């Protein structure tokens, strides 16, 4: 089940990303040589989706330190931490970014007695490991989740959670992909996902490549479809899940979860363990990224509103745990009581 594209790859001495702002019209691969270019690519959503942001950030940190000429570990460490804080400012909500940066930081610390050139090599190796692990983990999520999918299921999904958003396969998308490969005759309802249309532009592109039957729908159609028996399950991804299971994901996810509960439809969140944030107790503590109003007042850079229309543009929302049927992870399905069962995943 190999995919013909990769959102991120390391080639000899630099990073290559598939520029997601150009899809589906143009398949453009951009070479990235500096930490500043990584910051910019994450900020502008050229690379996006929680796990992919973490992977790009990990390589970006290496790109930042590789030119450092520090003479000792102490000054190297000061610069390293400066770059970590800098990368974290690109996007605040997906925890995978700080998770990946922290993992590299710990590896550096564990090797602090080695020559700095060697420490830098270890950093690159750790970034590659994070990348490879994500591919394996996403496959496992797909295999675990596919067991929940009934034959001929109509699955509704939101935003883009495919290989574009991860190392490979995806999260919610991986479940869909694996169910399809198991010939379960599934059909997907893909939300277009205003304002940046990740569903219309990216999920449609990935579903087409995988030859999975689907219809694109406007975000506001979801309720009517649920209310008329056309949706059997909802599967979404996540950007950060608090210790109690409250889930931050693309704006619109909360509305879907409430509608699913009202219509007795199972609502699953698929994610790697790296998206859980046990230091955040509840969803109220999760920082929600607010993006430029122009993303709402314009489509593909063309204005759709009167001049100077104010717009409010939160990129994510938080779904309280009571609306979630279960979490699909690489370690299996997590059911309520979420606080207890999420904690058990990490023991
Ligand atoms: O703003 P985006 O496109 O980065 O938002 C992405 C999402 O909300 C995804 O659902 C989430 O990152 C999970 S991706 C596997």
mmCIF file with all atom_site columns, N, CA and C and ligand atoms in Angstrom, residues 45 48-51 91 159-161 165-166 171 198 237-239 249-250 316, ligand 1:
data_model
loop_
_atom_site.group_PDB
_atom_site.id
_atom_site.type_symbol
_atom_site.label_atom_id
_atom_site.label_alt_id
_atom_site.label_comp_id
_atom_site.label_asym_id
_atom_site.label_entity_id
_atom_site.label_seq_id
_atom_site.pdbx_PDB_ins_code
_atom_site.Cartn_x
_atom_site.Cartn_y
_atom_site.Cartn_z
_atom_site.occupancy
_atom_site.B_iso_or_equiv
_atom_site.pdbx_formal_charge
_atom_site.auth_seq_id
_atom_site.auth_comp_id
_atom_site.auth_asym_id
_atom_site.auth_atom_id
_atom_site.pdbx_PDB_model_num
ATOM   1  N N  . UNK A 1 45  ? 1.487   27.167 6.120  1.00 0.00 ? 45  UNK A N  1
ATOM   2  C CA . UNK A 1 45  ? 0.767   25.926 5.826  1.00 0.00 ? 45  UNK A CA 1
ATOM   3  C C  . UNK A 1 45  ? 1.222   25.247 4.534  1.00 0.00 ? 45  UNK A C  1
ATOM   4  N N  . UNK A 1 48  ? 1.736   21.104 6.727  1.00 0.00 ? 48  UNK A N  1
ATOM   5  C CA . UNK A 1 48  ? 0.684   21.276 7.732  1.00 0.00 ? 48  UNK A CA 1
ATOM   6  C C  . UNK A 1 48  ? 0.171   19.910 8.188  1.00 0.00 ? 48  UNK A C  1
ATOM   7  N N  . UNK A 1 49  ? -0.680  19.942 9.245  1.00 0.00 ? 49  UNK A N  1
ATOM   8  C CA . UNK A 1 49  ? -1.124  18.691 9.850  1.00 0.00 ? 49  UNK A CA 1
ATOM   9  C C  . UNK A 1 49  ? -0.172  18.407 11.005 1.00 0.00 ? 49  UNK A C  1
ATOM   10 N N  . UNK A 1 50  ? -0.736  18.052 12.160 1.00 0.00 ? 50  UNK A N  1
ATOM   11 C CA . UNK A 1 50  ? 0.062   17.993 13.395 1.00 0.00 ? 50  UNK A CA 1
ATOM   12 C C  . UNK A 1 50  ? 1.338   17.140 13.280 1.00 0.00 ? 50  UNK A C  1
ATOM   13 N N  . UNK A 1 51  ? 1.253   15.864 12.855 1.00 0.00 ? 51  UNK A N  1
ATOM   14 C CA . UNK A 1 51  ? 2.487   15.066 12.808 1.00 0.00 ? 51  UNK A CA 1
ATOM   15 C C  . UNK A 1 51  ? 3.505   15.625 11.808 1.00 0.00 ? 51  UNK A C  1
ATOM   16 N N  . UNK A 1 91  ? 3.470   27.896 14.904 1.00 0.00 ? 91  UNK A N  1
ATOM   17 C CA . UNK A 1 91  ? 2.048   27.572 15.099 1.00 0.00 ? 91  UNK A CA 1
ATOM   18 C C  . UNK A 1 91  ? 1.913   26.985 16.505 1.00 0.00 ? 91  UNK A C  1
ATOM   19 N N  . UNK A 1 159 ? -11.312 18.255 7.418  1.00 0.00 ? 159 UNK A N  1
ATOM   20 C CA . UNK A 1 159 ? -9.957  18.752 7.187  1.00 0.00 ? 159 UNK A CA 1
ATOM   21 C C  . UNK A 1 159 ? -9.158  17.723 6.373  1.00 0.00 ? 159 UNK A C  1
ATOM   22 N N  . UNK A 1 160 ? -7.846  17.720 6.527  1.00 0.00 ? 160 UNK A N  1
ATOM   23 C CA . UNK A 1 160 ? -7.020  16.709 5.849  1.00 0.00 ? 160 UNK A CA 1
ATOM   24 C C  . UNK A 1 160 ? -6.153  16.005 6.865  1.00 0.00 ? 160 UNK A C  1
ATOM   25 N N  . UNK A 1 161 ? -6.243  14.692 6.880  1.00 0.00 ? 161 UNK A N  1
ATOM   26 C CA . UNK A 1 161 ? -5.506  13.893 7.867  1.00 0.00 ? 161 UNK A CA 1
ATOM   27 C C  . UNK A 1 161 ? -4.719  12.784 7.170  1.00 0.00 ? 161 UNK A C  1
ATOM   28 N N  . UNK A 1 165 ? -0.491  15.117 5.779  1.00 0.00 ? 165 UNK A N  1
ATOM   29 C CA . UNK A 1 165 ? -0.452  15.695 7.128  1.00 0.00 ? 165 UNK A CA 1
ATOM   30 C C  . UNK A 1 165 ? 0.463   14.916 8.077  1.00 0.00 ? 165 UNK A C  1
ATOM   31 N N  . UNK A 1 166 ? 1.093   13.859 7.560  1.00 0.00 ? 166 UNK A N  1
ATOM   32 C CA . UNK A 1 166 ? 1.872   12.951 8.424  1.00 0.00 ? 166 UNK A CA 1
ATOM   33 C C  . UNK A 1 166 ? 3.108   12.458 7.653  1.00 0.00 ? 166 UNK A C  1
ATOM   34 N N  . UNK A 1 171 ? -3.805  9.739  9.664  1.00 0.00 ? 171 UNK A N  1
ATOM   35 C CA . UNK A 1 171 ? -4.399  9.280  10.924 1.00 0.00 ? 171 UNK A CA 1
ATOM   36 C C  . UNK A 1 171 ? -5.828  8.818  10.629 1.00 0.00 ? 171 UNK A C  1
ATOM   37 N N  . UNK A 1 198 ? -8.887  22.596 3.256  1.00 0.00 ? 198 UNK A N  1
ATOM   38 C CA . UNK A 1 198 ? -8.015  21.398 3.273  1.00 0.00 ? 198 UNK A CA 1
ATOM   39 C C  . UNK A 1 198 ? -8.779  20.170 2.789  1.00 0.00 ? 198 UNK A C  1
ATOM   40 N N  . UNK A 1 237 ? -8.997  13.764 12.826 1.00 0.00 ? 237 UNK A N  1
ATOM   41 C CA . UNK A 1 237 ? -7.668  13.744 13.442 1.00 0.00 ? 237 UNK A CA 1
ATOM   42 C C  . UNK A 1 237 ? -7.658  14.661 14.658 1.00 0.00 ? 237 UNK A C  1
ATOM   43 N N  . UNK A 1 238 ? -6.465  15.005 15.134 1.00 0.00 ? 238 UNK A N  1
ATOM   44 C CA . UNK A 1 238 ? -6.354  15.896 16.293 1.00 0.00 ? 238 UNK A CA 1
ATOM   45 C C  . UNK A 1 238 ? -5.032  16.646 16.245 1.00 0.00 ? 238 UNK A C  1
ATOM   46 N N  . UNK A 1 239 ? -5.050  17.825 16.838 1.00 0.00 ? 239 UNK A N  1
ATOM   47 C CA . UNK A 1 239 ? -3.819  18.622 16.951 1.00 0.00 ? 239 UNK A CA 1
ATOM   48 C C  . UNK A 1 239 ? -3.243  18.588 18.358 1.00 0.00 ? 239 UNK A C  1
ATOM   49 N N  . UNK A 1 249 ? -8.919  20.275 17.390 1.00 0.00 ? 249 UNK A N  1
ATOM   50 C CA . UNK A 1 249 ? -8.742  19.894 15.979 1.00 0.00 ? 249 UNK A CA 1
ATOM   51 C C  . UNK A 1 249 ? -9.299  21.027 15.121 1.00 0.00 ? 249 UNK A C  1
ATOM   52 N N  . UNK A 1 250 ? -9.208  20.870 13.833 1.00 0.00 ? 250 UNK A N  1
ATOM   53 C CA . UNK A 1 250 ? -9.626  21.919 12.887 1.00 0.00 ? 250 UNK A CA 1
ATOM   54 C C  . UNK A 1 250 ? -11.000 22.486 13.226 1.00 0.00 ? 250 UNK A C  1
ATOM   55 N N  . UNK A 1 316 ? -8.738  26.426 15.026 1.00 0.00 ? 316 UNK A N  1
ATOM   56 C CA . UNK A 1 316 ? -9.089  25.155 15.678 1.00 0.00 ? 316 UNK A CA 1
ATOM   57 C C  . UNK A 1 316 ? -10.222 25.379 16.671 1.00 0.00 ? 316 UNK A C  1
HETATM 58 O O1 . LIG B 2 .   ? -4.438  23.902 9.988  1.00 0.00 ? 1   LIG B O1 1
HETATM 59 P P1 . LIG B 2 .   ? -4.064  22.498 9.602  1.00 0.00 ? 1   LIG B P1 1
HETATM 60 O O2 . LIG B 2 .   ? -4.379  22.184 8.185  1.00 0.00 ? 1   LIG B O2 1
HETATM 61 O O3 . LIG B 2 .   ? -2.637  22.174 9.976  1.00 0.00 ? 1   LIG B O3 1
HETATM 62 O O4 . LIG B 2 .   ? -4.997  21.582 10.502 1.00 0.00 ? 1   LIG B O4 1
HETATM 63 C C1 . LIG B 2 .   ? -4.862  20.188 10.448 1.00 0.00 ? 1   LIG B C1 1
HETATM 64 C C2 . LIG B 2 .   ? -5.839  19.460 11.281 1.00 0.00 ? 1   LIG B C2 1
HETATM 65 O O5 . LIG B 2 .   ? -6.624  20.030 11.988 1.00 0.00 ? 1   LIG B O5 1
HETATM 66 C C3 . LIG B 2 .   ? -5.764  17.976 11.276 1.00 0.00 ? 1   LIG B C3 1
HETATM 67 O O6 . LIG B 2 .   ? -7.018  17.420 11.520 1.00 0.00 ? 1   LIG B O6 1
HETATM 68 C C4 . LIG B 2 .   ? -4.814  17.506 12.392 1.00 0.00 ? 1   LIG B C4 1
HETATM 69 O O7 . LIG B 2 .   ? -3.582  18.175 12.327 1.00 0.00 ? 1   LIG B O7 1
HETATM 70 C C5 . LIG B 2 .   ? -4.583  16.043 12.356 1.00 0.00 ? 1   LIG B C5 1
HETATM 71 S S1 . LIG B 2 .   ? -3.642  15.624 10.914 1.00 0.00 ? 1   LIG B S1 1
HETATM 72 C C6 . LIG B 2 .   ? -3.176  14.046 10.959 1.00 0.00 ? 1   LIG B C6 1
#
